[in-house]
PDB file of C-alpha atoms in Angstrom:
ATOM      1  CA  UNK A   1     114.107 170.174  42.788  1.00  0.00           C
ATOM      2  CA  UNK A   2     113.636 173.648  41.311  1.00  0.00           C
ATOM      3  CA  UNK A   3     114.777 174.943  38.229  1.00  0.00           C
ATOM      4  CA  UNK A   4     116.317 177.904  40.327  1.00  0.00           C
ATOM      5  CA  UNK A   5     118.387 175.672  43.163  1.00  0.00           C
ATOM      6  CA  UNK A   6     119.525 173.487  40.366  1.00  0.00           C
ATOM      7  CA  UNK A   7     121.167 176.886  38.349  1.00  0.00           C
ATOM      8  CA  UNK A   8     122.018 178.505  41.320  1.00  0.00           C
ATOM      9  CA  UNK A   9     124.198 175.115  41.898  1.00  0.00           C
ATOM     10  CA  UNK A  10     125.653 174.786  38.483  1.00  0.00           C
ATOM     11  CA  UNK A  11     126.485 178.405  38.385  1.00  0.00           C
ATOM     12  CA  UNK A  12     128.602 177.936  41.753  1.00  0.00           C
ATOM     13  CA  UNK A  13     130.063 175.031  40.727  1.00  0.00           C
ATOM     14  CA  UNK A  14     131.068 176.405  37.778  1.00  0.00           C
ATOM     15  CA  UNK A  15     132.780 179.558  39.671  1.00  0.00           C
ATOM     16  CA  UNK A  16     134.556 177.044  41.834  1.00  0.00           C
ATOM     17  CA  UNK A  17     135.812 174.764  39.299  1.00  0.00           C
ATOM     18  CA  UNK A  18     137.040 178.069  37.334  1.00  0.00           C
ATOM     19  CA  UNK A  19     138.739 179.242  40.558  1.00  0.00           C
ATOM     20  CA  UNK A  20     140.416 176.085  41.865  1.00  0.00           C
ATOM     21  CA  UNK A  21     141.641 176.502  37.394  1.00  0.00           C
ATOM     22  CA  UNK A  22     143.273 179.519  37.869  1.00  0.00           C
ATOM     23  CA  UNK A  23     144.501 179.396  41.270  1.00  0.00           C
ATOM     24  CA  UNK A  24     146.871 176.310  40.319  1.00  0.00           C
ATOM     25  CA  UNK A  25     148.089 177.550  37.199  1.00  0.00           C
ATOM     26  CA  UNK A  26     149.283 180.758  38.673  1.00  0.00           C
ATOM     27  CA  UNK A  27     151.728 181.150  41.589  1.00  0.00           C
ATOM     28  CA  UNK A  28     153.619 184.273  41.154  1.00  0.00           C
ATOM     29  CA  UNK A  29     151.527 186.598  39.683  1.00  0.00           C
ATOM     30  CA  UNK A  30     151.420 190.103  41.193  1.00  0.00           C
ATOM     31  CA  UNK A  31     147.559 189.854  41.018  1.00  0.00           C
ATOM     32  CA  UNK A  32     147.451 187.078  43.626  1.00  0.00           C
ATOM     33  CA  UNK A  33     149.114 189.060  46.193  1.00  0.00           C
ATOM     34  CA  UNK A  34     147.347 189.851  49.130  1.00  0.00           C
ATOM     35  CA  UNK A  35     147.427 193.754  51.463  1.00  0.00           C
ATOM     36  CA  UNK A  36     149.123 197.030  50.294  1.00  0.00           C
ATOM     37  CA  UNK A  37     152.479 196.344  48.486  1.00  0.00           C
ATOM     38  CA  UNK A  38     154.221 198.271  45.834  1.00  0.00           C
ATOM     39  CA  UNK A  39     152.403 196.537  43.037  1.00  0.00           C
ATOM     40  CA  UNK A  40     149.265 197.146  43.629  1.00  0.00           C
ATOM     41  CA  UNK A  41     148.231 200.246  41.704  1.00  0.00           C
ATOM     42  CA  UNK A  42     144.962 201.489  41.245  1.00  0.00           C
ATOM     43  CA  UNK A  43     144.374 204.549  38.927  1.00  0.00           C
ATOM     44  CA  UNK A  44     147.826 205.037  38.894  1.00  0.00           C
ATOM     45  CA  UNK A  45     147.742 205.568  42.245  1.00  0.00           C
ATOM     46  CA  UNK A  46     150.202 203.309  44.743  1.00  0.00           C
ATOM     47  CA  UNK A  47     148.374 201.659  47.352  1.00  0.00           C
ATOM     48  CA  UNK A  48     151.854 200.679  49.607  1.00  0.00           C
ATOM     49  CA  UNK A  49     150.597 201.096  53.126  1.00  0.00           C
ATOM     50  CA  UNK A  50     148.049 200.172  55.144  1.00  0.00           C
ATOM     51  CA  UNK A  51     146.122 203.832  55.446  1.00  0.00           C
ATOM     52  CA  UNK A  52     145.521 203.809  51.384  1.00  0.00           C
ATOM     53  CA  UNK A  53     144.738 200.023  51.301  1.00  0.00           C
ATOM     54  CA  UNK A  54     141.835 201.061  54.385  1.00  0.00           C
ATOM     55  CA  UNK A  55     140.524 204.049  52.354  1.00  0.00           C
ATOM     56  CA  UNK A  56     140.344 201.318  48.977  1.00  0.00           C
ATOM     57  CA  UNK A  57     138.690 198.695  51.216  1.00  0.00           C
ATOM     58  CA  UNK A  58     136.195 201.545  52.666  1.00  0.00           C
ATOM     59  CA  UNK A  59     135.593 202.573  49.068  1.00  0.00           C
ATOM     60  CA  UNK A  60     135.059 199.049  48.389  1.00  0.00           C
ATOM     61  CA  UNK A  61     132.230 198.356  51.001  1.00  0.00           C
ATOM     62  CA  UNK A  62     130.842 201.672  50.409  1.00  0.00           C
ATOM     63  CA  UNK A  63     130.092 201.379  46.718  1.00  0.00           C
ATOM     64  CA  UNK A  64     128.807 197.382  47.344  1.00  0.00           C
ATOM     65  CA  UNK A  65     126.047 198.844  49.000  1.00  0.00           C
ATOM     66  CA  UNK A  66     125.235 201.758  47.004  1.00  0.00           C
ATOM     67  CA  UNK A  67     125.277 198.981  43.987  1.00  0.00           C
ATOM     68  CA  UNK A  68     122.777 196.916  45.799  1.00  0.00           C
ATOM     69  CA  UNK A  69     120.452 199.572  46.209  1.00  0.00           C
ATOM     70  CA  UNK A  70     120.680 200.697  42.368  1.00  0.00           C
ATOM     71  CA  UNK A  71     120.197 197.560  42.016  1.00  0.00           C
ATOM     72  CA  UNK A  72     117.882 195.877  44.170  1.00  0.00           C
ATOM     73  CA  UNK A  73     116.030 199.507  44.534  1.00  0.00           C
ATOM     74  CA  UNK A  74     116.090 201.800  41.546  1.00  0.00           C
ATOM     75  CA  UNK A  75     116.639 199.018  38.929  1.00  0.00           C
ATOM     76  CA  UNK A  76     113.869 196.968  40.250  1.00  0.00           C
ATOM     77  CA  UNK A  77     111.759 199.782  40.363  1.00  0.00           C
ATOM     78  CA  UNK A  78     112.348 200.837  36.417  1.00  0.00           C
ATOM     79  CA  UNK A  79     111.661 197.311  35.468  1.00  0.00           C
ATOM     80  CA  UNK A  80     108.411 196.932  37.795  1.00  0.00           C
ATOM     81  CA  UNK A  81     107.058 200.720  37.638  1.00  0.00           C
ATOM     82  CA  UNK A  82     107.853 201.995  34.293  1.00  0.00           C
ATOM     83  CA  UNK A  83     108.818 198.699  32.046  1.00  0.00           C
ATOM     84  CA  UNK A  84     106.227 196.807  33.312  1.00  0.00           C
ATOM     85  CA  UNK A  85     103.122 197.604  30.769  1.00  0.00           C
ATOM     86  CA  UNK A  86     100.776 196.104  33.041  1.00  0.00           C
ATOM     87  CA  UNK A  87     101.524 198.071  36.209  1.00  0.00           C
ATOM     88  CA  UNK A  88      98.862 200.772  36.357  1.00  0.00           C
ATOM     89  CA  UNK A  89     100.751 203.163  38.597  1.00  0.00           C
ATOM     90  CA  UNK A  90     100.562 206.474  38.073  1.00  0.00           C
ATOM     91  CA  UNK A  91     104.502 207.703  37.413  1.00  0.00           C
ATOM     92  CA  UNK A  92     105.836 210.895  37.616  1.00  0.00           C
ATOM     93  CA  UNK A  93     107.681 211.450  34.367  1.00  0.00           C
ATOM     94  CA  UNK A  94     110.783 213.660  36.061  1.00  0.00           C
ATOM     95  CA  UNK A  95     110.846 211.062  38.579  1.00  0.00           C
ATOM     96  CA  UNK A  96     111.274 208.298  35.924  1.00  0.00           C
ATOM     97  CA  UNK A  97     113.783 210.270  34.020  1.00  0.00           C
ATOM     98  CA  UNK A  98     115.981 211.063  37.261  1.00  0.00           C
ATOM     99  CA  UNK A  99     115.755 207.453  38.410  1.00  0.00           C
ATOM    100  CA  UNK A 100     116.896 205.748  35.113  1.00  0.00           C
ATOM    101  CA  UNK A 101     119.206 208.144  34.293  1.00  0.00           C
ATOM    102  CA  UNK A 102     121.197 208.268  37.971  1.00  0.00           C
ATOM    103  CA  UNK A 103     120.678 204.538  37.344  1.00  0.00           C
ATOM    104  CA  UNK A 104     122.424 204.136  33.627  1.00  0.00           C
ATOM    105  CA  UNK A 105     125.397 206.938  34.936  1.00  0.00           C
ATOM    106  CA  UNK A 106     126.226 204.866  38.044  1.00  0.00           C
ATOM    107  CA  UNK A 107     126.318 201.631  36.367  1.00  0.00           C
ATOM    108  CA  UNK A 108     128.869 202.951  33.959  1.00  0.00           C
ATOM    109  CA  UNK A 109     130.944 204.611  37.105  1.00  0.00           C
ATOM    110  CA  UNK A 110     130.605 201.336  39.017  1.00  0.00           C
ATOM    111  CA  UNK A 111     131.960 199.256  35.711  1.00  0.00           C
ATOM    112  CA  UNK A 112     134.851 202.058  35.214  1.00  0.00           C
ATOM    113  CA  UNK A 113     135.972 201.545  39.370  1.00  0.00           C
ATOM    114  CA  UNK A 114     135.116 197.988  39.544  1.00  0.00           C
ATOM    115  CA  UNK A 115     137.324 196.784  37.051  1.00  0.00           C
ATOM    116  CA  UNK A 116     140.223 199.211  38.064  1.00  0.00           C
ATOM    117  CA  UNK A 117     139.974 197.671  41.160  1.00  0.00           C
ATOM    118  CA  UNK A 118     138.904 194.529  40.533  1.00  0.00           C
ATOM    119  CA  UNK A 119     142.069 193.718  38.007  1.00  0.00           C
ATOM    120  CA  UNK A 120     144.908 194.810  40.350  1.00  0.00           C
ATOM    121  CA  UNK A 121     144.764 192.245  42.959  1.00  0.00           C
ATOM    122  CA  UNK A 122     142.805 189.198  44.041  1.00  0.00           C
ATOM    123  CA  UNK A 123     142.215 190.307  47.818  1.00  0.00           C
ATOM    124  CA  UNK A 124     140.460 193.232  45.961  1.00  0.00           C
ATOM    125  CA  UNK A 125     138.038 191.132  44.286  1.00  0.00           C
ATOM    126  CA  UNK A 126     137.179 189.061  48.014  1.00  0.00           C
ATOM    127  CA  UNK A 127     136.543 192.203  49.481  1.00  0.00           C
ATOM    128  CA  UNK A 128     134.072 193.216  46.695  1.00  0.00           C
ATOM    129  CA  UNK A 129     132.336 189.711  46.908  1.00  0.00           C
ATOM    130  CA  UNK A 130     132.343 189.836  50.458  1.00  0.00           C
ATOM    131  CA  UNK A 131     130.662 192.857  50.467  1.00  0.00           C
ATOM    132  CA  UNK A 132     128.078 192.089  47.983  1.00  0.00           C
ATOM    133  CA  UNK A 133     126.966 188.724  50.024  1.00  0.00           C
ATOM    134  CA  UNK A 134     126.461 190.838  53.406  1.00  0.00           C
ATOM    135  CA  UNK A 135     124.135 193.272  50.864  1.00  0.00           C
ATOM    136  CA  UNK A 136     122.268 190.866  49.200  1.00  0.00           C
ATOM    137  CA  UNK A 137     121.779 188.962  52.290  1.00  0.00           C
ATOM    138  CA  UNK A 138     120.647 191.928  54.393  1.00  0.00           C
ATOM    139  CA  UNK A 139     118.152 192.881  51.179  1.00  0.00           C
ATOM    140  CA  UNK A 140     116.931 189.160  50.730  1.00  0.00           C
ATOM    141  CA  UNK A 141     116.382 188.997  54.681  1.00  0.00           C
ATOM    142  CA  UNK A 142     114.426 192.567  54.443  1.00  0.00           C
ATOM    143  CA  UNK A 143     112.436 191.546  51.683  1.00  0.00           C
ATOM    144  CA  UNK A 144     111.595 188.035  53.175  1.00  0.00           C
ATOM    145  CA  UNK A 145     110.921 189.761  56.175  1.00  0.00           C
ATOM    146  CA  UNK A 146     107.953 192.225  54.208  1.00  0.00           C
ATOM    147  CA  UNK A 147     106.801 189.016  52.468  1.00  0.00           C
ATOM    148  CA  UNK A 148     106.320 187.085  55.463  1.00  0.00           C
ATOM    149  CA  UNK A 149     102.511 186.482  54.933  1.00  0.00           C
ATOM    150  CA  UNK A 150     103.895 184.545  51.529  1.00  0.00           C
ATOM    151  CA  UNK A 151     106.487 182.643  52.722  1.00  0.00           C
ATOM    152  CA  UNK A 152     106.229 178.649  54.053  1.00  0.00           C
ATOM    153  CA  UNK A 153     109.564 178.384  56.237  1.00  0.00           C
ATOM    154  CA  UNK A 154     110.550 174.575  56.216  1.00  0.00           C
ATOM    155  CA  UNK A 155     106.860 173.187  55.955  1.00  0.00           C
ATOM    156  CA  UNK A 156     107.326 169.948  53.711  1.00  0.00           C
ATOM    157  CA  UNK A 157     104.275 167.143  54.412  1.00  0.00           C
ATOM    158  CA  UNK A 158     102.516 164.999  51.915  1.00  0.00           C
ATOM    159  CA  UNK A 159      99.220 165.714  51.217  1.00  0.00           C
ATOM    160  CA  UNK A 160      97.084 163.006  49.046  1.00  0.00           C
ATOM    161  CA  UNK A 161      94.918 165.130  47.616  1.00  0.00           C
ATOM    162  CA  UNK A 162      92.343 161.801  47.424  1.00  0.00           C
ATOM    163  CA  UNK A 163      91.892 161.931  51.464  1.00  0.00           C
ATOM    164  CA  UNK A 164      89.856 164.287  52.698  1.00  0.00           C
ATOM    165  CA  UNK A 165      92.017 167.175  54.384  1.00  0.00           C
ATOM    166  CA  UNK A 166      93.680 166.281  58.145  1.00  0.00           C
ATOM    167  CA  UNK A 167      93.061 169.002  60.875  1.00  0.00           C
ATOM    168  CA  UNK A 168      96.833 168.497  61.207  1.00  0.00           C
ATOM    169  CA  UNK A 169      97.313 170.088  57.291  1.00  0.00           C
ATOM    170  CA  UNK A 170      94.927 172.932  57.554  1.00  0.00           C
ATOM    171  CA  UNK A 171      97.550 175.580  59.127  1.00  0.00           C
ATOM    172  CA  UNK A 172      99.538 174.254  55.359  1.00  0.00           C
ATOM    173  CA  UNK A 173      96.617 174.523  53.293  1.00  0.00           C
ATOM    174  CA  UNK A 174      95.756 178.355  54.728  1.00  0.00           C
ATOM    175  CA  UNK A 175      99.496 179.017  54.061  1.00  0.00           C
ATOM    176  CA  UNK A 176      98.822 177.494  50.422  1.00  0.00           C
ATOM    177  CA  UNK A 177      95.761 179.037  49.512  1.00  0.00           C
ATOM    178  CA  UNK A 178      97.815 182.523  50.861  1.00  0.00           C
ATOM    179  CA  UNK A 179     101.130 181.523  49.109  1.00  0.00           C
ATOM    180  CA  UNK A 180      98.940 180.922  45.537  1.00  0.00           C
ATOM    181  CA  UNK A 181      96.112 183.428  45.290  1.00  0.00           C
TER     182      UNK A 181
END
């Protein structure tokens, strides 16, 4: 099994056992309260009806995908383009600077309205979650999609590597020889 599928599986076991934790120790806690109510307050502003709570579920959705693209987009493309000391690219140096600096201000704008929203209520943190899996699985899907040429989709066969190679394998080995060069 890979090293990635066995973290990826720790890490959500982890986040589940942590969950399941906190759920059962806390029962009447106004942060486990679910829809607009009096409580929930979000830069001191009372989200009590349903109109505000759509406008701070909008906002949520809204900002979930602009943090996917900084993320999957811009962020990638500092760390690939302009990190990456081996990429021979010619850069534009404005370019770099507005990138990474529209990147850094965001990130600190996202951290300053994700935990506002994030720490007044737990149907606040679904919808942010929610959000991010429908992003990262549209992104993933696009990406796999451009990759296509790379990827083996559900392939698995044996292959002794002592026998000479089966007309059966050779649509596997092409896909190999693609997948590794």
């Amino acid at each position: 099994m890979d090293i990635e599928k066995i973290t990826s599986r720790v890490i959500f076991l982890w986040i589940m056992l942590i969950s399941s934790f906190i759920v059962s120790k806390s029962r009447e806690i106004s942060i486990f309260r679910f829809g607009p109510n009096k409580d929930l307050i979000i830069l001191d502003v009372c989200i009590d009806n349903g109109y505000k709570y759509t406008i701070v579920v909008a906002f949520c959705f809204t900002n979930s995908v602009i943090r996917a693209l900084n993320h999957n987009i811009l962020q990638s493309w500092i760390i690939n383009t302009i990190q990456d000391k081996q990429n021979n690219t010619r850069i534009n140096p404005l370019q770099a600077y507005e990138v990474s600096i529209t990147s850094v201000i965001y990130n600190w704008f996202d951290f300053f309205m994700y935990m506002n929203i994030l720490m007044s209520q737990i149907d606040m943190l679904l919808i942010e979650i929610s959000a991010d899996i429908i992003m990262t699985t549209l992104l993933t899907g696009y990406y796999l999609k451009l990759n296509k040429k790379k990827t083996i989709q559900n392939e698995f066969v044996n292959i002794d590597w002592n026998e000479p190679i089966s007309s059966e394998n050779q649509p596997l080995i092409k896909k190999l020889n693609i997948l590794y060069s």
